[in-house]
PDB file of C-alpha atoms in Angstrom:
ATOM      1  CA  MET A 130     -80.728  24.220  15.893  1.00 37.00           C
ATOM      2  CA  ARG A 131     -81.589  21.568  13.317  1.00 41.00           C
ATOM      3  CA  GLN A 132     -78.011  21.269  11.747  1.00 43.00           C
ATOM      4  CA  GLY A 133     -76.197  23.679  13.498  1.00 46.00           C
ATOM      5  CA  GLN A 134     -72.859  22.408  14.572  1.00 58.00           C
ATOM      6  CA  CYS A 135     -73.371  19.777  12.513  1.00 64.00           C
ATOM      7  CA  GLN A 136     -73.697  21.410   9.057  1.00 53.00           C
ATOM      8  CA  GLU A 137     -69.888  21.361   8.283  1.00 43.00           C
ATOM      9  CA  ALA A 138     -70.245  17.589   8.571  1.00 45.00           C
ATOM     10  CA  PHE A 139     -72.638  17.123   5.480  1.00 47.00           C
ATOM     11  CA  ALA A 140     -71.218  15.196   2.698  1.00 46.00           C
ATOM     12  CA  PRO A 141     -71.615  16.187  -1.086  1.00 45.00           C
ATOM     13  CA  ALA A 142     -74.389  15.208  -3.009  1.00 45.00           C
ATOM     14  CA  ASP A 143     -73.311  11.884  -3.769  1.00 51.00           C
ATOM     15  CA  THR A 144     -75.785   9.861  -2.105  1.00 54.00           C
ATOM     16  CA  ARG A 145     -79.705   9.684  -2.013  1.00 70.00           C
ATOM     17  CA  VAL A 146     -79.699  10.393   2.014  1.00 81.00           C
ATOM     18  CA  PRO A 147     -78.990  13.282   3.729  1.00 86.00           C
ATOM     19  CA  TRP A 148     -75.869  12.416   5.179  1.00 86.00           C
ATOM     20  CA  VAL A 149     -73.526  13.713   8.045  1.00 88.00           C
ATOM     21  CA  GLU A 150     -70.317  11.662   9.018  1.00 88.00           C
ATOM     22  CA  LEU A 151     -69.582  12.132  12.779  1.00 88.00           C
ATOM     23  CA  PRO A 152     -66.106  11.513  14.060  1.00 85.00           C
ATOM     24  CA  ALA A 153     -67.078   9.760  17.170  1.00 85.00           C
ATOM     25  CA  PRO A 154     -70.502   7.835  18.163  1.00 86.00           C
ATOM     26  CA  ARG A 155     -73.263   9.903  19.226  1.00 84.00           C
ATOM     27  CA  ALA A 156     -76.004   8.886  21.443  1.00 85.00           C
ATOM     28  CA  PRO A 157     -79.810   9.129  20.877  1.00 90.00           C
ATOM     29  CA  LEU A 158     -81.057  12.369  22.738  1.00 91.00           C
ATOM     30  CA  VAL A 159     -84.807  11.286  21.720  1.00 92.00           C
ATOM     31  CA  TRP A 160     -86.165   8.149  20.578  1.00 92.00           C
ATOM     32  CA  ALA A 161     -89.519   8.181  18.732  1.00 94.00           C
ATOM     33  CA  VAL A 162     -91.575   5.118  17.281  1.00 94.00           C
ATOM     34  CA  CYS A 163     -93.373   4.530  13.801  1.00 95.00           C
ATOM     35  CA  PRO A 164     -96.238   2.072  15.210  1.00 94.00           C
ATOM     36  CA  GLY A 165     -97.748  -0.802  13.563  1.00 94.00           C
ATOM     37  CA  THR A 166     -95.558  -1.272  10.323  1.00 96.00           C
ATOM     38  CA  PRO A 167     -95.599  -4.409   7.847  1.00 95.00           C
ATOM     39  CA  VAL A 168     -91.851  -4.935   9.990  1.00 94.00           C
ATOM     40  CA  GLY A 169     -93.561  -4.183  13.505  1.00 93.00           C
ATOM     41  CA  ASP A 170     -93.028  -0.684  15.459  1.00 94.00           C
ATOM     42  CA  VAL A 171     -89.636   0.680  14.287  1.00 95.00           C
ATOM     43  CA  TRP A 172     -87.976   3.152  16.257  1.00 94.00           C
ATOM     44  CA  VAL A 173     -85.812   6.137  15.866  1.00 95.00           C
ATOM     45  CA  GLY A 174     -83.277   7.725  17.598  1.00 94.00           C
ATOM     46  CA  ALA A 175     -81.742  11.155  16.653  1.00 94.00           C
ATOM     47  CA  SER A 176     -79.329  13.215  17.972  1.00 93.00           C
ATOM     48  CA  ALA A 177     -79.030  17.300  17.034  1.00 93.00           C
ATOM     49  CA  CYS A 178     -77.257  16.288  14.158  1.00 92.00           C
ATOM     50  CA  GLY A 179     -79.809  13.722  12.562  1.00 94.00           C
ATOM     51  CA  VAL A 180     -80.973  10.217  12.835  1.00 96.00           C
ATOM     52  CA  VAL A 181     -78.405   7.806  14.530  1.00 94.00           C
ATOM     53  CA  ALA A 182     -80.222   4.594  15.127  1.00 94.00           C
ATOM     54  CA  VAL A 183     -83.219   2.927  13.706  1.00 95.00           C
ATOM     55  CA  ALA A 184     -84.352  -0.404  15.725  1.00 92.00           C
ATOM     56  CA  TRP A 185     -86.851  -3.065  15.723  1.00 87.00           C
ATOM     57  CA  ALA A 186     -88.946  -3.584  18.726  1.00 76.00           C
ATOM     58  CA  GLU A 187     -87.148  -6.178  20.760  1.00 68.00           C
ATOM     59  CA  LYS A 188     -83.811  -4.395  19.548  1.00 62.00           C
ATOM     60  CA  ARG A 189     -84.867  -0.948  21.075  1.00 60.00           C
ATOM     61  CA  VAL A 190     -82.286   0.297  23.840  1.00 57.00           C
ATOM     62  CA  ALA A 191     -84.616   3.387  25.267  1.00 57.00           C
ATOM     63  CA  ALA A 192     -88.204   4.327  25.628  1.00 56.00           C
ATOM     64  CA  PRO A 193     -89.910   6.871  23.765  1.00 61.00           C
ATOM     65  CA  GLY A 194     -89.147  10.420  24.632  1.00 64.00           C
ATOM     66  CA  THR A 195     -85.840  12.248  25.906  1.00 64.00           C
ATOM     67  CA  SER A 196     -82.402   9.491  26.894  1.00 65.00           C
ATOM     68  CA  PRO A 197     -80.755  11.275  29.884  1.00 65.00           C
ATOM     69  CA  ASP A 198     -77.444  13.272  28.749  1.00 75.00           C
ATOM     70  CA  PRO A 199     -76.773  16.037  31.009  1.00 75.00           C
ATOM     71  CA  ALA A 200     -74.529  17.636  28.778  1.00 82.00           C
ATOM     72  CA  ALA A 201     -77.003  17.979  26.143  1.00 86.00           C
ATOM     73  CA  THR A 202     -78.080  21.417  25.424  1.00 90.00           C
ATOM     74  CA  PRO A 203     -82.132  22.289  24.992  1.00 90.00           C
ATOM     75  CA  GLU A 204     -81.410  23.184  21.981  1.00 92.00           C
ATOM     76  CA  GLU A 205     -79.650  19.864  21.106  1.00 92.00           C
ATOM     77  CA  VAL A 206     -82.834  18.038  22.476  1.00 91.00           C
ATOM     78  CA  ARG A 207     -85.245  20.510  20.368  1.00 93.00           C
ATOM     79  CA  ALA A 208     -83.365  19.326  17.175  1.00 94.00           C
ATOM     80  CA  ALA A 209     -83.010  15.709  17.968  1.00 94.00           C
ATOM     81  CA  ALA A 210     -87.016  15.677  18.671  1.00 95.00           C
ATOM     82  CA  ASP A 211     -87.271  17.570  15.012  1.00 96.00           C
ATOM     83  CA  TRP A 212     -85.132  14.667  13.614  1.00 96.00           C
ATOM     84  CA  ALA A 213     -87.029  11.864  15.053  1.00 96.00           C
ATOM     85  CA  GLY A 214     -90.486  13.243  14.487  1.00 97.00           C
ATOM     86  CA  GLN A 215     -89.608  13.908  10.390  1.00 97.00           C
ATOM     87  CA  ALA A 216     -87.946  10.234  10.605  1.00 98.00           C
ATOM     88  CA  VAL A 217     -91.235   8.931  11.732  1.00 98.00           C
ATOM     89  CA  ALA A 218     -93.427  10.909   9.299  1.00 98.00           C
ATOM     90  CA  GLU A 219     -91.242   9.737   6.429  1.00 97.00           C
ATOM     91  CA  LEU A 220     -91.104   6.512   7.655  1.00 98.00           C
ATOM     92  CA  SER A 221     -95.116   6.005   7.522  1.00 98.00           C
ATOM     93  CA  ASP A 222     -95.172   7.662   4.330  1.00 97.00           C
ATOM     94  CA  TYR A 223     -92.676   5.015   2.809  1.00 97.00           C
ATOM     95  CA  PHE A 224     -94.781   2.016   4.364  1.00 97.00           C
ATOM     96  CA  ARG A 225     -98.012   3.436   3.056  1.00 95.00           C
ATOM     97  CA  GLY A 226     -96.480   3.682  -0.603  1.00 95.00           C
ATOM     98  CA  ALA A 227     -96.339   7.787  -0.593  1.00 95.00           C
ATOM     99  CA  ARG A 228     -92.596   7.818  -0.194  1.00 94.00           C
ATOM    100  CA  ARG A 229     -89.645   6.487  -2.005  1.00 94.00           C
ATOM    101  CA  ARG A 230     -86.836   8.615  -1.104  1.00 92.00           C
ATOM    102  CA  PHE A 231     -85.676   9.874   2.634  1.00 94.00           C
ATOM    103  CA  THR A 232     -84.704  13.616   3.399  1.00 93.00           C
ATOM    104  CA  VAL A 233     -84.040  13.539   6.996  1.00 95.00           C
ATOM    105  CA  PRO A 234     -80.416  13.032   7.427  1.00 94.00           C
ATOM    106  CA  VAL A 235     -78.865  10.126   8.842  1.00 95.00           C
ATOM    107  CA  ALA A 236     -75.750  11.023  11.443  1.00 94.00           C
ATOM    108  CA  VAL A 237     -73.229   7.873  11.020  1.00 93.00           C
ATOM    109  CA  TRP A 238     -70.011   7.162  12.406  1.00 92.00           C
ATOM    110  CA  GLY A 239     -67.756   4.199  11.227  1.00 94.00           C
ATOM    111  CA  THR A 240     -64.472   3.312   9.320  1.00 95.00           C
ATOM    112  CA  PRO A 241     -63.578   4.587   6.415  1.00 95.00           C
ATOM    113  CA  PHE A 242     -64.461   1.250   4.535  1.00 97.00           C
ATOM    114  CA  GLN A 243     -67.883   1.135   6.477  1.00 96.00           C
ATOM    115  CA  LEU A 244     -68.819   4.723   5.298  1.00 94.00           C
ATOM    116  CA  ALA A 245     -67.736   3.739   1.790  1.00 95.00           C
ATOM    117  CA  VAL A 246     -70.142   0.800   1.782  1.00 96.00           C
ATOM    118  CA  TRP A 247     -73.251   2.777   3.215  1.00 95.00           C
ATOM    119  CA  ARG A 248     -72.586   5.310   0.545  1.00 93.00           C
ATOM    120  CA  VAL A 249     -73.154   2.833  -1.777  1.00 95.00           C
ATOM    121  CA  LEU A 250     -76.276   1.143  -0.227  1.00 95.00           C
ATOM    122  CA  CYS A 251     -77.829   4.948  -0.466  1.00 93.00           C
ATOM    123  CA  THR A 252     -77.063   4.968  -4.338  1.00 93.00           C
ATOM    124  CA  ILE A 253     -78.819   1.791  -4.844  1.00 95.00           C
ATOM    125  CA  PRO A 254     -82.570   2.815  -6.293  1.00 93.00           C
ATOM    126  CA  TYR A 255     -85.857   1.918  -4.564  1.00 95.00           C
ATOM    127  CA  GLY A 256     -87.276  -1.085  -5.764  1.00 95.00           C
ATOM    128  CA  ALA A 257     -84.066  -2.296  -7.173  1.00 95.00           C
ATOM    129  CA  THR A 258     -81.418  -5.094  -5.368  1.00 96.00           C
ATOM    130  CA  TRP A 259     -77.532  -5.386  -5.587  1.00 97.00           C
ATOM    131  CA  SER A 260     -75.596  -8.465  -4.975  1.00 96.00           C
ATOM    132  CA  TYR A 261     -72.673  -8.067  -2.302  1.00 96.00           C
ATOM    133  CA  ALA A 262     -70.275  -8.654  -5.230  1.00 96.00           C
ATOM    134  CA  ASP A 263     -72.114  -5.650  -7.143  1.00 97.00           C
ATOM    135  CA  VAL A 264     -71.428  -3.015  -4.231  1.00 97.00           C
ATOM    136  CA  ALA A 265     -67.510  -4.672  -3.881  1.00 97.00           C
ATOM    137  CA  ALA A 266     -67.154  -3.745  -7.164  1.00 97.00           C
ATOM    138  CA  ALA A 267     -68.963  -0.087  -7.135  1.00 96.00           C
ATOM    139  CA  LEU A 268     -65.961   0.307  -4.688  1.00 96.00           C
ATOM    140  CA  GLY A 269     -63.344  -1.167  -6.939  1.00 96.00           C
ATOM    141  CA  ARG A 270     -62.766  -3.987  -4.557  1.00 97.00           C
ATOM    142  CA  PRO A 271     -64.674  -7.160  -6.302  1.00 96.00           C
ATOM    143  CA  GLN A 272     -62.457  -9.289  -3.435  1.00 96.00           C
ATOM    144  CA  ALA A 273     -63.969  -7.391  -0.458  1.00 97.00           C
ATOM    145  CA  VAL A 274     -67.578  -9.281  -0.805  1.00 96.00           C
ATOM    146  CA  ARG A 275     -67.161 -10.622   2.985  1.00 94.00           C
ATOM    147  CA  ALA A 276     -66.292  -7.074   4.441  1.00 96.00           C
ATOM    148  CA  VAL A 277     -68.991  -5.513   2.410  1.00 96.00           C
ATOM    149  CA  GLY A 278     -71.403  -8.079   4.047  1.00 94.00           C
ATOM    150  CA  GLN A 279     -70.177  -7.173   7.560  1.00 94.00           C
ATOM    151  CA  ALA A 280     -70.191  -3.381   6.925  1.00 95.00           C
ATOM    152  CA  ASN A 281     -73.894  -4.169   5.666  1.00 93.00           C
ATOM    153  CA  ARG A 282     -74.332  -6.044   9.029  1.00 92.00           C
ATOM    154  CA  ALA A 283     -72.766  -2.769  11.144  1.00 93.00           C
ATOM    155  CA  ASN A 284     -75.715  -0.398   9.621  1.00 94.00           C
ATOM    156  CA  ARG A 285     -77.319   1.227  12.701  1.00 94.00           C
ATOM    157  CA  VAL A 286     -79.728   2.849   9.930  1.00 95.00           C
ATOM    158  CA  PRO A 287     -81.814   0.511   8.376  1.00 95.00           C
ATOM    159  CA  ILE A 288     -84.205   1.299   5.776  1.00 96.00           C
ATOM    160  CA  LEU A 289     -83.084   4.834   5.714  1.00 96.00           C
ATOM    161  CA  VAL A 290     -79.407   3.207   4.662  1.00 96.00           C
ATOM    162  CA  PRO A 291     -81.300   0.396   2.369  1.00 95.00           C
ATOM    163  CA  CYS A 292     -79.101  -2.148   3.643  1.00 95.00           C
ATOM    164  CA  HIS A 293     -82.174  -4.635   2.694  1.00 95.00           C
ATOM    165  CA  ARG A 294     -81.894  -3.952  -0.865  1.00 96.00           C
ATOM    166  CA  VAL A 295     -78.150  -6.084  -0.889  1.00 96.00           C
ATOM    167  CA  ILE A 296     -79.035  -9.640  -1.447  1.00 94.00           C
ATOM    168  CA  GLY A 297     -76.956 -12.872  -2.543  1.00 92.00           C
ATOM    169  CA  LYS A 298     -75.875 -13.520  -6.245  1.00 90.00           C
ATOM    170  CA  ASP A 299     -77.854 -16.049  -6.628  1.00 91.00           C
ATOM    171  CA  GLY A 300     -81.131 -13.693  -5.564  1.00 90.00           C
ATOM    172  CA  SER A 301     -81.204 -15.444  -2.285  1.00 90.00           C
ATOM    173  CA  LEU A 302     -81.466 -13.325   1.015  1.00 87.00           C
ATOM    174  CA  VAL A 303     -78.005 -14.257   2.756  1.00 78.00           C
ATOM    175  CA  GLY A 304     -76.611 -11.976   5.634  1.00 69.00           C
ATOM    176  CA  TYR A 305     -79.594 -12.018   7.830  1.00 68.00           C
ATOM    177  CA  ALA A 306     -81.149 -14.282   9.906  1.00 59.00           C
ATOM    178  CA  GLY A 307     -84.245 -14.978  12.060  1.00 61.00           C
ATOM    179  CA  ARG A 308     -87.078 -11.981  12.323  1.00 73.00           C
ATOM    180  CA  ASP A 309     -84.592 -10.094  10.432  1.00 83.00           C
ATOM    181  CA  LEU A 310     -84.575 -12.045   7.453  1.00 87.00           C
ATOM    182  CA  ASP A 311     -88.333 -12.042   7.342  1.00 90.00           C
ATOM    183  CA  ARG A 312     -88.102  -8.082   7.836  1.00 92.00           C
ATOM    184  CA  LYS A 313     -85.571  -7.834   4.755  1.00 93.00           C
ATOM    185  CA  ALA A 314     -88.294 -10.242   2.314  1.00 94.00           C
ATOM    186  CA  VAL A 315     -91.062  -7.741   3.714  1.00 95.00           C
ATOM    187  CA  LEU A 316     -89.024  -4.673   2.909  1.00 96.00           C
ATOM    188  CA  LEU A 317     -88.344  -5.792  -0.564  1.00 96.00           C
ATOM    189  CA  ALA A 318     -91.614  -7.094  -1.522  1.00 96.00           C
ATOM    190  CA  HIS A 319     -92.835  -3.501  -0.439  1.00 96.00           C
ATOM    191  CA  GLU A 320     -90.831  -1.703  -2.771  1.00 96.00           C
ATOM    192  CA  ARG A 321     -91.194  -4.302  -5.553  1.00 94.00           C
ATOM    193  CA  ALA A 322     -94.920  -3.534  -5.139  1.00 93.00           C
ATOM    194  CA  GLY A 323     -94.382   0.358  -5.109  1.00 86.00           C
ATOM    195  CA  ALA A 324     -92.072   0.426  -7.495  1.00 86.00           C
ATOM    196  CA  SER A 325     -94.463  -1.485 -10.061  1.00 82.00           C
ATOM    197  CA  GLY A 326     -97.363   0.908  -9.294  1.00 70.00           C
ATOM    198  CA  ALA A 327     -98.051   4.357 -10.353  1.00 51.00           C
ATOM    199  CA  GLY A 328     -95.433   6.629  -9.843  1.00 48.00           C
ATOM    200  CA  ARG A 329     -97.058   9.188  -7.129  1.00 52.00           C
ATOM    201  CA  ALA A 330     -94.439   8.487  -4.324  1.00 59.00           C
ATOM    202  CA  GLN A 331     -92.307  11.254  -3.350  1.00 61.00           C
ATOM    203  CA  GLY A 332     -88.484  10.822  -4.315  1.00 57.00           C
TER     204      GLY A 332
END
């Protein structure tokens, strides 16, 4: 099926990431893992519409393989497995410096404001950073800096929707804590190094 029933939900190409907006939450049908990355194992959950979750090892909600859903058709499970496999392959390319842009679709749901924020995040170029104030300004709501931060934290598909590229106005890595802060620093350093190298990466 791949796009199948989700095809009509594909948004116009105004983001750098293929995009599906879902009317309601969609649980992953399939989980797969991209192991041994600089930020640890990265888990990808997919539905028939695309990637619905990216999680760190300590936050994953299921083992690799198929999640139980008696309503899911074999076609839907196959589509989810395809998307999960593609996401893992593209993440592997990203972490070895061979990819700057993802082509696997993300399937997201949220409030209109959250969706608007996540769309803006997808326009931030690889290797670049914006402040929360920059994102708010791009939305035409310069006073909504705190709300932008809340939407950033609600992002279910980090890396693919690059919330790590948003930093404090003073350059500090605000909005994260503990291991998540460490991962943000690693991702930004990885992209800075890639952006300064030869332009052989995809995207």
